[in-house]
PDB file of C-alpha atoms in Angstrom:
ATOM      1  CA  MET H   1     -32.980  26.530  50.725  1.00 45.00           C
ATOM      2  CA  PRO H   2     -29.033  26.081  51.502  1.00 45.00           C
ATOM      3  CA  HIS H   3     -27.002  28.874  52.254  1.00 49.00           C
ATOM      4  CA  ARG H   4     -24.810  30.114  49.201  1.00 46.00           C
ATOM      5  CA  ASP H   5     -21.536  29.392  51.291  1.00 51.00           C
ATOM      6  CA  GLN H   6     -22.733  25.849  51.964  1.00 52.00           C
ATOM      7  CA  PRO H   7     -21.181  23.211  50.034  1.00 47.00           C
ATOM      8  CA  PRO H   8     -23.258  21.395  47.340  1.00 47.00           C
ATOM      9  CA  ILE H   9     -24.892  18.296  48.183  1.00 50.00           C
ATOM     10  CA  LEU H  10     -23.294  15.273  46.396  1.00 48.00           C
ATOM     11  CA  ARG H  11     -25.660  12.672  45.199  1.00 58.00           C
ATOM     12  CA  HIS H  12     -24.367   9.290  44.425  1.00 60.00           C
ATOM     13  CA  PRO H  13     -25.928   7.336  41.403  1.00 60.00           C
ATOM     14  CA  SER H  14     -28.653   4.849  42.643  1.00 69.00           C
ATOM     15  CA  ARG H  15     -28.552   1.207  41.818  1.00 67.00           C
ATOM     16  CA  ARG H  16     -30.813   1.371  39.069  1.00 70.00           C
ATOM     17  CA  GLN H  17     -28.319   4.573  37.438  1.00 68.00           C
ATOM     18  CA  LEU H  18     -25.210   2.088  37.784  1.00 62.00           C
ATOM     19  CA  LEU H  19     -27.304  -0.863  36.066  1.00 62.00           C
ATOM     20  CA  ALA H  20     -28.610   1.271  33.116  1.00 61.00           C
ATOM     21  CA  ALA H  21     -25.129   2.780  32.681  1.00 62.00           C
ATOM     22  CA  ALA H  22     -23.641  -0.797  32.625  1.00 57.00           C
ATOM     23  CA  ALA H  23     -26.281  -1.681  30.435  1.00 60.00           C
ATOM     24  CA  LEU H  24     -25.338   1.030  27.668  1.00 58.00           C
ATOM     25  CA  THR H  25     -21.657   0.080  27.954  1.00 55.00           C
ATOM     26  CA  PRO H  26     -21.915  -2.631  25.291  1.00 56.00           C
ATOM     27  CA  LEU H  27     -23.602  -0.563  23.354  1.00 51.00           C
ATOM     28  CA  ALA H  28     -21.249   2.199  23.250  1.00 53.00           C
ATOM     29  CA  GLY H  29     -18.557  -0.674  22.227  1.00 52.00           C
ATOM     30  CA  ALA H  30     -20.648  -1.881  19.506  1.00 57.00           C
ATOM     31  CA  SER H  31     -21.068   1.844  17.908  1.00 61.00           C
ATOM     32  CA  ARG H  32     -17.563   2.210  18.017  1.00 61.00           C
ATOM     33  CA  ALA H  33     -17.015  -1.036  16.133  1.00 68.00           C
ATOM     34  CA  GLN H  34     -19.438  -0.075  13.543  1.00 74.00           C
ATOM     35  CA  ALA H  35     -17.671   3.588  13.144  1.00 90.00           C
ATOM     36  CA  PHE H  36     -14.434   1.438  12.949  1.00 98.00           C
ATOM     37  CA  PRO H  37     -12.313   2.038  10.809  1.00 98.00           C
ATOM     38  CA  ALA H  38     -12.441   5.531   9.905  1.00 98.00           C
ATOM     39  CA  ARG H  39      -9.258   5.729   8.177  1.00 98.00           C
ATOM     40  CA  PRO H  40      -6.431   3.511   6.631  1.00 98.00           C
ATOM     41  CA  ILE H  41      -5.183   0.773   8.745  1.00 98.00           C
ATOM     42  CA  ASN H  42      -1.261   0.110   9.115  1.00 98.00           C
ATOM     43  CA  LEU H  43      -0.491  -3.660   9.016  1.00 98.00           C
ATOM     44  CA  ILE H  44       3.409  -4.220  10.305  1.00 98.00           C
ATOM     45  CA  VAL H  45       5.163  -6.900   8.270  1.00 98.00           C
ATOM     46  CA  PRO H  46       8.336  -7.280  10.253  1.00 97.00           C
ATOM     47  CA  TRP H  47      10.483  -8.662   6.985  1.00 94.00           C
ATOM     48  CA  PRO H  48      11.789  -7.014   3.784  1.00 92.00           C
ATOM     49  CA  ALA H  49       9.594  -6.360   1.012  1.00 94.00           C
ATOM     50  CA  GLY H  50       9.567  -9.107  -1.453  1.00 89.00           C
ATOM     51  CA  GLY H  51      10.144 -12.167   0.634  1.00 87.00           C
ATOM     52  CA  SER H  52       6.929 -14.707   1.288  1.00 89.00           C
ATOM     53  CA  THR H  53       5.558 -13.214   4.240  1.00 94.00           C
ATOM     54  CA  ASP H  54       5.520 -10.035   2.376  1.00 95.00           C
ATOM     55  CA  ARG H  55       3.860 -11.465  -0.657  1.00 94.00           C
ATOM     56  CA  HIS H  56       1.224 -13.247   1.215  1.00 97.00           C
ATOM     57  CA  LEU H  57       0.270 -10.320   3.620  1.00 98.00           C
ATOM     58  CA  ARG H  58      -0.097  -7.947   1.009  1.00 98.00           C
ATOM     59  CA  ALA H  59      -2.377 -10.141  -0.785  1.00 98.00           C
ATOM     60  CA  LEU H  60      -4.465 -10.704   2.369  1.00 98.00           C
ATOM     61  CA  ALA H  61      -4.611  -7.129   3.409  1.00 98.00           C
ATOM     62  CA  GLU H  62      -5.532  -6.381  -0.047  1.00 98.00           C
ATOM     63  CA  ILE H  63      -8.633  -8.523   0.269  1.00 98.00           C
ATOM     64  CA  ALA H  64      -9.680  -7.621   4.031  1.00 98.00           C
ATOM     65  CA  ALA H  65      -9.693  -4.033   2.850  1.00 98.00           C
ATOM     66  CA  LYS H  66     -12.825  -4.766   0.736  1.00 98.00           C
ATOM     67  CA  HIS H  67     -14.318  -5.964   3.854  1.00 98.00           C
ATOM     68  CA  LEU H  68     -13.251  -2.947   6.263  1.00 98.00           C
ATOM     69  CA  GLY H  69     -14.007   0.055   3.732  1.00 98.00           C
ATOM     70  CA  GLN H  70     -10.634   1.231   4.323  1.00 98.00           C
ATOM     71  CA  PRO H  71      -7.098   0.433   2.787  1.00 98.00           C
ATOM     72  CA  VAL H  72      -4.744  -1.710   5.028  1.00 98.00           C
ATOM     73  CA  VAL H  73      -1.321  -0.275   4.435  1.00 98.00           C
ATOM     74  CA  VAL H  74       1.771  -2.575   4.601  1.00 98.00           C
ATOM     75  CA  GLN H  75       4.581  -1.169   6.375  1.00 98.00           C
ATOM     76  CA  ASN H  76       7.720  -3.087   6.049  1.00 97.00           C
ATOM     77  CA  GLN H  77       9.917  -3.233   9.534  1.00 97.00           C
ATOM     78  CA  PRO H  78      12.272  -5.742   9.204  1.00 94.00           C
ATOM     79  CA  GLY H  79      14.691  -6.429  11.936  1.00 93.00           C
ATOM     80  CA  GLY H  80      15.550  -8.689  15.439  1.00 93.00           C
ATOM     81  CA  GLY H  81      14.358 -11.927  13.686  1.00 92.00           C
ATOM     82  CA  GLY H  82      10.870 -10.626  13.063  1.00 95.00           C
ATOM     83  CA  THR H  83      10.139  -9.229  16.520  1.00 96.00           C
ATOM     84  CA  THR H  84      11.512  -5.791  15.910  1.00 96.00           C
ATOM     85  CA  GLY H  85       8.150  -4.285  14.460  1.00 98.00           C
ATOM     86  CA  PRO H  86       5.445  -6.259  16.369  1.00 98.00           C
ATOM     87  CA  GLY H  87       7.553  -5.650  19.717  1.00 98.00           C
ATOM     88  CA  SER H  88       7.830  -1.644  19.025  1.00 97.00           C
ATOM     89  CA  MET H  89       3.954  -1.620  18.100  1.00 98.00           C
ATOM     90  CA  GLY H  90       3.081  -3.334  21.365  1.00 97.00           C
ATOM     91  CA  LEU H  91       5.162  -0.666  23.455  1.00 97.00           C
ATOM     92  CA  ASN H  92       4.153   2.202  21.470  1.00 97.00           C
ATOM     93  CA  ALA H  93       1.099   2.187  19.155  1.00 98.00           C
ATOM     94  CA  LYS H  94      -2.576   3.166  20.640  1.00 98.00           C
ATOM     95  CA  ALA H  95      -4.851   0.278  21.109  1.00 98.00           C
ATOM     96  CA  ASP H  96      -7.418   1.725  18.726  1.00 98.00           C
ATOM     97  CA  GLY H  97      -7.455  -1.115  15.623  1.00 98.00           C
ATOM     98  CA  TYR H  98      -5.242   1.224  13.354  1.00 98.00           C
ATOM     99  CA  THR H  99      -2.206  -0.429  13.811  1.00 98.00           C
ATOM    100  CA  ILE H 100      -1.576  -4.444  13.547  1.00 98.00           C
ATOM    101  CA  ALA H 101       0.964  -6.682  12.984  1.00 98.00           C
ATOM    102  CA  GLN H 102       1.988  -9.919  12.120  1.00 98.00           C
ATOM    103  CA  PHE H 103       3.124 -12.202  14.926  1.00 98.00           C
ATOM    104  CA  PRO H 104       6.113 -14.636  13.852  1.00 96.00           C
ATOM    105  CA  MET H 105       7.349 -17.736  16.002  1.00 93.00           C
ATOM    106  CA  GLY H 106      10.131 -15.579  16.960  1.00 93.00           C
ATOM    107  CA  MET H 107       8.175 -13.358  19.362  1.00 96.00           C
ATOM    108  CA  LEU H 108       7.663 -16.433  21.620  1.00 96.00           C
ATOM    109  CA  ARG H 109      11.393 -17.676  21.183  1.00 93.00           C
ATOM    110  CA  ILE H 110      13.834 -14.370  21.157  1.00 94.00           C
ATOM    111  CA  PRO H 111      12.770 -13.574  24.812  1.00 96.00           C
ATOM    112  CA  HIS H 112      14.221 -16.619  25.986  1.00 95.00           C
ATOM    113  CA  MET H 113      17.412 -15.754  24.212  1.00 94.00           C
ATOM    114  CA  GLN H 114      17.756 -12.172  25.235  1.00 94.00           C
ATOM    115  CA  LYS H 115      16.535  -9.332  27.181  1.00 95.00           C
ATOM    116  CA  VAL H 116      13.432  -7.687  25.041  1.00 96.00           C
ATOM    117  CA  PRO H 117      11.551  -4.962  26.593  1.00 97.00           C
ATOM    118  CA  TRP H 118       8.008  -6.279  25.715  1.00 98.00           C
ATOM    119  CA  HIS H 119       6.067  -9.621  26.789  1.00 97.00           C
ATOM    120  CA  PRO H 120       5.052 -11.517  23.969  1.00 98.00           C
ATOM    121  CA  ILE H 121       1.731 -12.609  25.684  1.00 98.00           C
ATOM    122  CA  ASN H 122       0.994  -9.406  28.065  1.00 98.00           C
ATOM    123  CA  ASP H 123       1.483  -6.531  25.525  1.00 98.00           C
ATOM    124  CA  PHE H 124      -0.471  -7.873  22.821  1.00 98.00           C
ATOM    125  CA  SER H 125      -4.378  -8.443  21.912  1.00 98.00           C
ATOM    126  CA  PHE H 126      -4.602 -11.642  19.631  1.00 98.00           C
ATOM    127  CA  LEU H 127      -6.981 -11.019  16.517  1.00 98.00           C
ATOM    128  CA  LEU H 128      -6.736 -14.439  14.724  1.00 98.00           C
ATOM    129  CA  GLY H 129      -4.327 -17.247  13.306  1.00 98.00           C
ATOM    130  CA  VAL H 130      -3.989 -17.002   9.522  1.00 98.00           C
ATOM    131  CA  SER H 131      -1.326 -19.645   8.311  1.00 96.00           C
ATOM    132  CA  GLY H 132       2.217 -21.178   8.444  1.00 92.00           C
ATOM    133  CA  TYR H 133       5.515 -21.637   6.541  1.00 91.00           C
ATOM    134  CA  THR H 134       6.701 -24.210   4.606  1.00 89.00           C
ATOM    135  CA  PHE H 135      10.357 -24.328   5.182  1.00 95.00           C
ATOM    136  CA  GLY H 136      13.008 -25.507   2.916  1.00 97.00           C
ATOM    137  CA  PHE H 137      16.917 -25.607   2.669  1.00 98.00           C
ATOM    138  CA  VAL H 138      18.425 -24.341  -0.499  1.00 98.00           C
ATOM    139  CA  VAL H 139      22.017 -24.117  -2.186  1.00 98.00           C
ATOM    140  CA  ARG H 140      22.800 -22.181  -5.383  1.00 98.00           C
ATOM    141  CA  ALA H 141      22.405 -24.336  -8.674  1.00 98.00           C
ATOM    142  CA  ASP H 142      26.226 -24.604  -9.023  1.00 98.00           C
ATOM    143  CA  SER H 143      26.854 -25.628  -5.467  1.00 98.00           C
ATOM    144  CA  PRO H 144      29.100 -28.625  -5.133  1.00 97.00           C
ATOM    145  CA  HIS H 145      26.563 -30.040  -2.503  1.00 98.00           C
ATOM    146  CA  LYS H 146      24.155 -32.150  -4.697  1.00 97.00           C
ATOM    147  CA  SER H 147      22.106 -33.144  -1.710  1.00 98.00           C
ATOM    148  CA  PHE H 148      21.526 -32.547   1.838  1.00 98.00           C
ATOM    149  CA  ALA H 149      23.707 -35.599   2.974  1.00 97.00           C
ATOM    150  CA  GLU H 150      26.698 -33.986   0.924  1.00 98.00           C
ATOM    151  CA  TYR H 151      26.125 -30.495   2.797  1.00 98.00           C
ATOM    152  CA  ILE H 152      26.355 -32.323   6.119  1.00 98.00           C
ATOM    153  CA  ALA H 153      29.286 -34.742   5.103  1.00 98.00           C
ATOM    154  CA  ALA H 154      31.041 -31.272   4.146  1.00 98.00           C
ATOM    155  CA  ALA H 155      30.051 -29.805   7.630  1.00 98.00           C
ATOM    156  CA  LYS H 156      31.780 -32.842   9.318  1.00 97.00           C
ATOM    157  CA  LYS H 157      35.257 -32.579   7.403  1.00 97.00           C
ATOM    158  CA  GLN H 158      35.131 -28.893   7.944  1.00 97.00           C
ATOM    159  CA  PRO H 159      34.058 -27.970  11.440  1.00 95.00           C
ATOM    160  CA  GLY H 160      32.844 -24.260  11.508  1.00 95.00           C
ATOM    161  CA  GLY H 161      33.736 -23.801   7.626  1.00 97.00           C
ATOM    162  CA  ILE H 162      30.406 -24.743   6.267  1.00 98.00           C
ATOM    163  CA  ASN H 163      28.059 -21.792   6.789  1.00 98.00           C
ATOM    164  CA  PHE H 164      24.193 -21.283   6.121  1.00 98.00           C
ATOM    165  CA  GLY H 165      21.726 -18.358   6.282  1.00 98.00           C
ATOM    166  CA  SER H 166      18.579 -17.710   7.837  1.00 97.00           C
ATOM    167  CA  THR H 167      16.041 -14.917   8.432  1.00 93.00           C
ATOM    168  CA  GLY H 168      17.397 -13.991  11.815  1.00 92.00           C
ATOM    169  CA  ASN H 169      18.751 -15.186  15.346  1.00 91.00           C
ATOM    170  CA  GLY H 170      16.008 -17.447  16.793  1.00 91.00           C
ATOM    171  CA  THR H 171      13.777 -17.587  13.839  1.00 92.00           C
ATOM    172  CA  SER H 172      12.437 -21.065  12.865  1.00 92.00           C
ATOM    173  CA  PRO H 173      14.592 -21.534   9.594  1.00 94.00           C
ATOM    174  CA  HIS H 174      17.583 -20.818  12.223  1.00 95.00           C
ATOM    175  CA  LEU H 175      16.491 -23.278  14.954  1.00 94.00           C
ATOM    176  CA  LEU H 176      15.774 -25.905  12.379  1.00 95.00           C
ATOM    177  CA  MET H 177      19.226 -26.242  11.425  1.00 97.00           C
ATOM    178  CA  GLU H 178      20.644 -25.906  14.764  1.00 94.00           C
ATOM    179  CA  GLU H 179      18.623 -29.125  15.217  1.00 94.00           C
ATOM    180  CA  VAL H 180      19.898 -30.482  12.592  1.00 96.00           C
ATOM    181  CA  ALA H 181      23.357 -29.864  13.408  1.00 96.00           C
ATOM    182  CA  ASP H 182      22.757 -31.008  17.118  1.00 94.00           C
ATOM    183  CA  ALA H 183      21.391 -34.300  15.812  1.00 94.00           C
ATOM    184  CA  ALA H 184      24.147 -34.741  13.152  1.00 96.00           C
ATOM    185  CA  LYS H 185      27.082 -33.704  15.405  1.00 96.00           C
ATOM    186  CA  VAL H 186      28.500 -31.011  13.264  1.00 97.00           C
ATOM    187  CA  GLU H 187      29.316 -27.502  13.673  1.00 96.00           C
ATOM    188  CA  LEU H 188      27.707 -24.918  11.459  1.00 97.00           C
ATOM    189  CA  THR H 189      28.190 -21.520  10.986  1.00 97.00           C
ATOM    190  CA  HIS H 190      24.791 -19.462  11.173  1.00 97.00           C
ATOM    191  CA  VAL H 191      24.584 -16.201   9.009  1.00 97.00           C
ATOM    192  CA  PRO H 192      21.480 -14.209  10.030  1.00 96.00           C
ATOM    193  CA  PHE H 193      19.871 -11.671   7.814  1.00 95.00           C
ATOM    194  CA  LYS H 194      16.870  -9.238   8.275  1.00 91.00           C
ATOM    195  CA  GLY H 195      14.422 -11.297   5.962  1.00 91.00           C
ATOM    196  CA  ASN H 196      14.241 -13.681   2.883  1.00 91.00           C
ATOM    197  CA  ALA H 197      14.707 -10.986   0.169  1.00 90.00           C
ATOM    198  CA  ASP H 198      18.289 -10.058   1.396  1.00 93.00           C
ATOM    199  CA  LEU H 199      19.024 -13.397   2.377  1.00 96.00           C
ATOM    200  CA  MET H 200      18.233 -14.798  -1.460  1.00 97.00           C
ATOM    201  CA  GLN H 201      20.440 -12.025  -2.925  1.00 96.00           C
ATOM    202  CA  ALA H 202      23.252 -12.920  -0.417  1.00 98.00           C
ATOM    203  CA  LEU H 203      22.794 -16.701  -1.544  1.00 98.00           C
ATOM    204  CA  LEU H 204      22.835 -15.824  -5.484  1.00 98.00           C
ATOM    205  CA  GLY H 205      25.555 -13.502  -4.739  1.00 98.00           C
ATOM    206  CA  GLY H 206      27.687 -16.558  -3.275  1.00 97.00           C
ATOM    207  CA  HIS H 207      28.131 -14.641   0.269  1.00 98.00           C
ATOM    208  CA  VAL H 208      26.673 -17.640   1.815  1.00 98.00           C
ATOM    209  CA  MET H 209      26.625 -21.419   0.824  1.00 98.00           C
ATOM    210  CA  ALA H 210      23.439 -21.939   1.655  1.00 98.00           C
ATOM    211  CA  ALA H 211      19.702 -20.838   3.011  1.00 98.00           C
ATOM    212  CA  SER H 212      17.488 -22.123   5.388  1.00 98.00           C
ATOM    213  CA  ASP H 213      13.918 -20.266   4.849  1.00 95.00           C
ATOM    214  CA  ALA H 214      10.100 -20.343   3.964  1.00 92.00           C
ATOM    215  CA  THR H 215       9.019 -20.571   0.301  1.00 89.00           C
ATOM    216  CA  GLY H 216      10.354 -17.165  -0.407  1.00 88.00           C
ATOM    217  CA  TRP H 217      12.943 -19.134  -2.816  1.00 95.00           C
ATOM    218  CA  ASP H 218      10.234 -20.744  -4.638  1.00 92.00           C
ATOM    219  CA  LYS H 219      10.779 -18.822  -7.718  1.00 93.00           C
ATOM    220  CA  PHE H 220      14.652 -19.132  -8.079  1.00 97.00           C
ATOM    221  CA  VAL H 221      14.121 -22.927  -7.626  1.00 97.00           C
ATOM    222  CA  ASP H 222      11.372 -23.202 -10.547  1.00 95.00           C
ATOM    223  CA  ALA H 223      13.892 -20.601 -12.358  1.00 97.00           C
ATOM    224  CA  GLY H 224      16.700 -23.219 -12.206  1.00 98.00           C
ATOM    225  CA  GLN H 225      18.855 -20.773 -10.049  1.00 98.00           C
ATOM    226  CA  MET H 226      18.686 -22.684  -6.510  1.00 98.00           C
ATOM    227  CA  ARG H 227      18.755 -26.517  -5.835  1.00 98.00           C
ATOM    228  CA  LEU H 228      16.184 -27.459  -2.933  1.00 98.00           C
ATOM    229  CA  LEU H 229      18.007 -30.116  -0.990  1.00 98.00           C
ATOM    230  CA  ALA H 230      15.438 -30.705   1.882  1.00 98.00           C
ATOM    231  CA  THR H 231      12.000 -29.522   3.402  1.00 97.00           C
ATOM    232  CA  PHE H 232      11.218 -29.411   6.763  1.00 96.00           C
ATOM    233  CA  GLY H 233       7.215 -30.547   6.779  1.00 92.00           C
ATOM    234  CA  GLU H 234       5.827 -33.948   8.326  1.00 89.00           C
ATOM    235  CA  GLN H 235       5.560 -34.809   4.726  1.00 91.00           C
ATOM    236  CA  ARG H 236       7.161 -33.734   1.283  1.00 93.00           C
ATOM    237  CA  THR H 237       5.416 -30.806  -0.423  1.00 91.00           C
ATOM    238  CA  LYS H 238       2.832 -31.163  -3.151  1.00 87.00           C
ATOM    239  CA  ARG H 239       4.919 -28.816  -5.483  1.00 90.00           C
ATOM    240  CA  TRP H 240       8.429 -30.392  -5.050  1.00 94.00           C
ATOM    241  CA  PRO H 241       7.282 -33.865  -4.083  1.00 95.00           C
ATOM    242  CA  GLN H 242      10.772 -35.181  -5.205  1.00 97.00           C
ATOM    243  CA  VAL H 243      12.626 -33.335  -2.316  1.00 97.00           C
ATOM    244  CA  PRO H 244      12.738 -35.443   0.874  1.00 97.00           C
ATOM    245  CA  THR H 245      12.064 -34.307   4.203  1.00 97.00           C
ATOM    246  CA  ALA H 246      14.870 -33.753   6.874  1.00 96.00           C
ATOM    247  CA  LYS H 247      12.579 -36.482   8.892  1.00 95.00           C
ATOM    248  CA  GLU H 248      13.027 -39.019   5.829  1.00 96.00           C
ATOM    249  CA  LEU H 249      16.600 -38.106   5.803  1.00 97.00           C
ATOM    250  CA  GLY H 250      16.914 -39.469   9.566  1.00 95.00           C
ATOM    251  CA  TYR H 251      16.901 -36.285  11.413  1.00 94.00           C
ATOM    252  CA  ASN H 252      13.861 -35.893  13.795  1.00 88.00           C
ATOM    253  CA  VAL H 253      13.420 -32.372  12.984  1.00 93.00           C
ATOM    254  CA  VAL H 254       9.896 -30.972  11.700  1.00 92.00           C
ATOM    255  CA  GLY H 255       9.323 -27.290  11.134  1.00 87.00           C
ATOM    256  CA  ASN H 256       5.996 -25.888  12.198  1.00 76.00           C
ATOM    257  CA  SER H 257       5.582 -22.188  12.330  1.00 90.00           C
ATOM    258  CA  PRO H 258       2.025 -20.637  12.177  1.00 95.00           C
ATOM    259  CA  TYR H 259       1.448 -16.891  12.446  1.00 97.00           C
ATOM    260  CA  GLY H 260      -1.198 -14.588  12.807  1.00 98.00           C
ATOM    261  CA  LEU H 261      -2.252 -11.025  13.119  1.00 98.00           C
ATOM    262  CA  VAL H 262      -2.377  -9.150  16.871  1.00 98.00           C
ATOM    263  CA  ALA H 263      -2.546  -5.356  17.942  1.00 98.00           C
ATOM    264  CA  PRO H 264      -1.478  -3.721  20.973  1.00 98.00           C
ATOM    265  CA  LYS H 265      -3.152  -4.895  24.375  1.00 98.00           C
ATOM    266  CA  GLY H 266      -6.295  -3.397  25.758  1.00 98.00           C
ATOM    267  CA  LEU H 267      -7.886  -3.253  22.264  1.00 98.00           C
ATOM    268  CA  ASP H 268     -11.889  -2.795  22.312  1.00 98.00           C
ATOM    269  CA  PRO H 269     -13.170  -6.297  22.088  1.00 98.00           C
ATOM    270  CA  ALA H 270     -15.903  -4.970  19.632  1.00 97.00           C
ATOM    271  CA  ILE H 271     -12.981  -3.732  17.488  1.00 98.00           C
ATOM    272  CA  ALA H 272     -10.920  -6.813  17.751  1.00 98.00           C
ATOM    273  CA  GLN H 273     -14.096  -8.560  16.601  1.00 98.00           C
ATOM    274  CA  ARG H 274     -14.280  -6.322  13.608  1.00 98.00           C
ATOM    275  CA  LEU H 275     -10.697  -6.664  12.394  1.00 98.00           C
ATOM    276  CA  HIS H 276     -11.040 -10.768  13.127  1.00 98.00           C
ATOM    277  CA  ASP H 277     -14.153 -10.745  11.083  1.00 98.00           C
ATOM    278  CA  ALA H 278     -12.843  -8.925   7.769  1.00 98.00           C
ATOM    279  CA  PHE H 279      -9.499 -10.545   7.905  1.00 98.00           C
ATOM    280  CA  LYS H 280     -11.466 -14.183   8.207  1.00 98.00           C
ATOM    281  CA  LYS H 281     -13.613 -13.480   5.268  1.00 98.00           C
ATOM    282  CA  ALA H 282     -10.351 -12.390   3.352  1.00 98.00           C
ATOM    283  CA  MET H 283      -8.598 -15.723   4.364  1.00 98.00           C
ATOM    284  CA  ASP H 284     -11.556 -17.599   2.807  1.00 98.00           C
ATOM    285  CA  ASP H 285     -11.498 -15.590  -0.448  1.00 98.00           C
ATOM    286  CA  PRO H 286     -10.195 -17.795  -3.373  1.00 98.00           C
ATOM    287  CA  GLU H 287      -7.626 -15.277  -4.639  1.00 98.00           C
ATOM    288  CA  HIS H 288      -6.260 -15.389  -0.794  1.00 98.00           C
ATOM    289  CA  LEU H 289      -6.150 -19.483  -1.129  1.00 97.00           C
ATOM    290  CA  LYS H 290      -4.359 -19.189  -4.616  1.00 96.00           C
ATOM    291  CA  VAL H 291      -1.749 -16.932  -2.840  1.00 95.00           C
ATOM    292  CA  LEU H 292      -1.110 -19.716  -0.326  1.00 94.00           C
ATOM    293  CA  ASP H 293      -1.129 -22.256  -2.961  1.00 92.00           C
ATOM    294  CA  GLN H 294       1.531 -20.607  -4.693  1.00 89.00           C
ATOM    295  CA  LEU H 295       3.718 -20.259  -1.484  1.00 89.00           C
ATOM    296  CA  ASN H 296       3.023 -24.159  -0.402  1.00 87.00           C
ATOM    297  CA  GLN H 297       1.294 -22.555   2.616  1.00 91.00           C
ATOM    298  CA  GLN H 298      -2.097 -23.966   4.404  1.00 89.00           C
ATOM    299  CA  PRO H 299      -4.453 -21.866   6.336  1.00 94.00           C
ATOM    300  CA  TRP H 300      -4.227 -21.797  10.230  1.00 96.00           C
ATOM    301  CA  TYR H 301      -7.170 -20.369  11.249  1.00 97.00           C
ATOM    302  CA  LYS H 302      -7.616 -19.887  14.917  1.00 98.00           C
ATOM    303  CA  THR H 303      -9.969 -17.289  16.804  1.00 98.00           C
ATOM    304  CA  GLY H 304      -8.463 -14.640  19.255  1.00 98.00           C
ATOM    305  CA  PRO H 305      -8.796 -16.519  22.239  1.00 98.00           C
ATOM    306  CA  GLU H 306      -7.792 -19.953  20.737  1.00 98.00           C
ATOM    307  CA  TYR H 307      -4.622 -17.908  19.007  1.00 98.00           C
ATOM    308  CA  LEU H 308      -3.704 -16.424  22.621  1.00 98.00           C
ATOM    309  CA  ALA H 309      -4.117 -19.979  24.102  1.00 98.00           C
ATOM    310  CA  TRP H 310      -1.665 -21.478  21.511  1.00 97.00           C
ATOM    311  CA  ALA H 311       0.701 -18.589  22.180  1.00 97.00           C
ATOM    312  CA  LYS H 312       0.922 -18.979  25.562  1.00 97.00           C
ATOM    313  CA  ASP H 313       1.703 -22.873  25.447  1.00 95.00           C
ATOM    314  CA  GLY H 314       3.937 -22.319  22.804  1.00 93.00           C
ATOM    315  CA  PHE H 315       6.054 -19.565  24.890  1.00 96.00           C
ATOM    316  CA  ALA H 316       6.449 -22.326  27.513  1.00 93.00           C
ATOM    317  CA  LYS H 317       7.441 -25.173  24.756  1.00 90.00           C
ATOM    318  CA  ASP H 318       9.735 -23.041  23.245  1.00 90.00           C
ATOM    319  CA  LYS H 319      11.701 -22.225  26.302  1.00 92.00           C
ATOM    320  CA  ALA H 320      12.696 -25.918  26.619  1.00 90.00           C
ATOM    321  CA  LEU H 321      13.927 -25.931  22.885  1.00 87.00           C
ATOM    322  CA  ILE H 322      16.027 -23.049  23.247  1.00 91.00           C
ATOM    323  CA  GLU H 323      17.411 -24.227  26.380  1.00 92.00           C
ATOM    324  CA  ARG H 324      18.123 -27.478  24.900  1.00 87.00           C
ATOM    325  CA  LEU H 325      20.175 -25.907  22.019  1.00 87.00           C
ATOM    326  CA  GLY H 326      22.085 -24.033  24.439  1.00 89.00           C
ATOM    327  CA  LEU H 327      20.772 -20.721  22.975  1.00 90.00           C
ATOM    328  CA  ALA H 328      19.313 -19.217  26.316  1.00 91.00           C
ATOM    329  CA  ALA H 329      20.128 -16.126  27.825  1.00 87.00           C
ATOM    330  CA  LYS H 330      22.906 -16.208  30.166  1.00 79.00           C
TER     331      LYS H 330
END
C-alpha cells in the first residue's frame, strides 16, 4: 500500500477508452441538436424595418419557427451598408445557434473598401443560401427624367449635379450605378442611406432625385408614386416586363446579389444542420414562395459548405471590382 504522503499514481486513459470517448462525441453533438432550440432564436436583419429584406426574412422566420418549435425573433440592426449587424454578431455573439444573421453581399465588398474588425469568411459559420435581389432604378412619378437615358443625359450636362440614393456605400445598388457611371462616362453624386425604408421616404420627399435599390420600391411603383426606369437583371422582370434592363440599354451591367444566413464561427455542426433543415423547409413552403414572388425574387438555395465556397470565390472576385471602380481602401 503506498505511503499516505506518496503522490497518487496517474493512470493515462487506454487506447480503448480514448476510442470509446471519440465514438460518444458525435452522439453528444446529436443530443445537443435534439435539445436545440430551448428558447427563441434571434435573427439579425441588417436593414430598417419595412424594406424588401425585412419583409422577406420576417416571413421566412415565421415559417421556420414552426419547424424549430421556438420563435425566430427578427432584430433590425441597420448601418454600414448591411454589415454592422452581422459584423457585430460575428465578433460578439456566442456560437450557440441562438443568434444568426442575414449575410448580404456588402459583407464581401466593404472589407476591400475600408478597415473592418471582422473577416467575412473566417468569423462566420455559413448555414444556407436563401435568395437574391432584383434591383431597379426609380424616380418619383413627377420627375423630369422620363427614361433612364434622360437621367444619364442630364448627368452629362451637369457633372456631379445629378444624384441618386442607395442602401449604403459598397452595397450592390451603389456599385451597379458606379458601373453605369463608369461606362457612360458621367459623374453621379451618391447619397447613402441605412436601408430601403428611409431611402424610399427620402425619394418621396424630394431629398434625392432617384434611387437604386432592390424591390422595396414595388408598392410605390404599383401605386403610381414612382416610375421604374430600368432593372439590372439578365432579363426583364415578369412583374414589370415593359421596363428595359440596363444591359438592353447598352450598359454591360448586371446585378446578381444573393444572400443567405450565417452564425458566429465555431457553431456545433449538428446545430448548424438543425438550423439549415428548418430554414430549408421554410424556403420550400408555398407561403414563402408567395412572398418571393411579390418581391420578384427567386430562391437561391445552397448548403452551408456550398455557401462558404461561393463566399470565398466572391470575396476574391469583388476585390477586383472594387479596385477597377477606384473604391479600394488606400
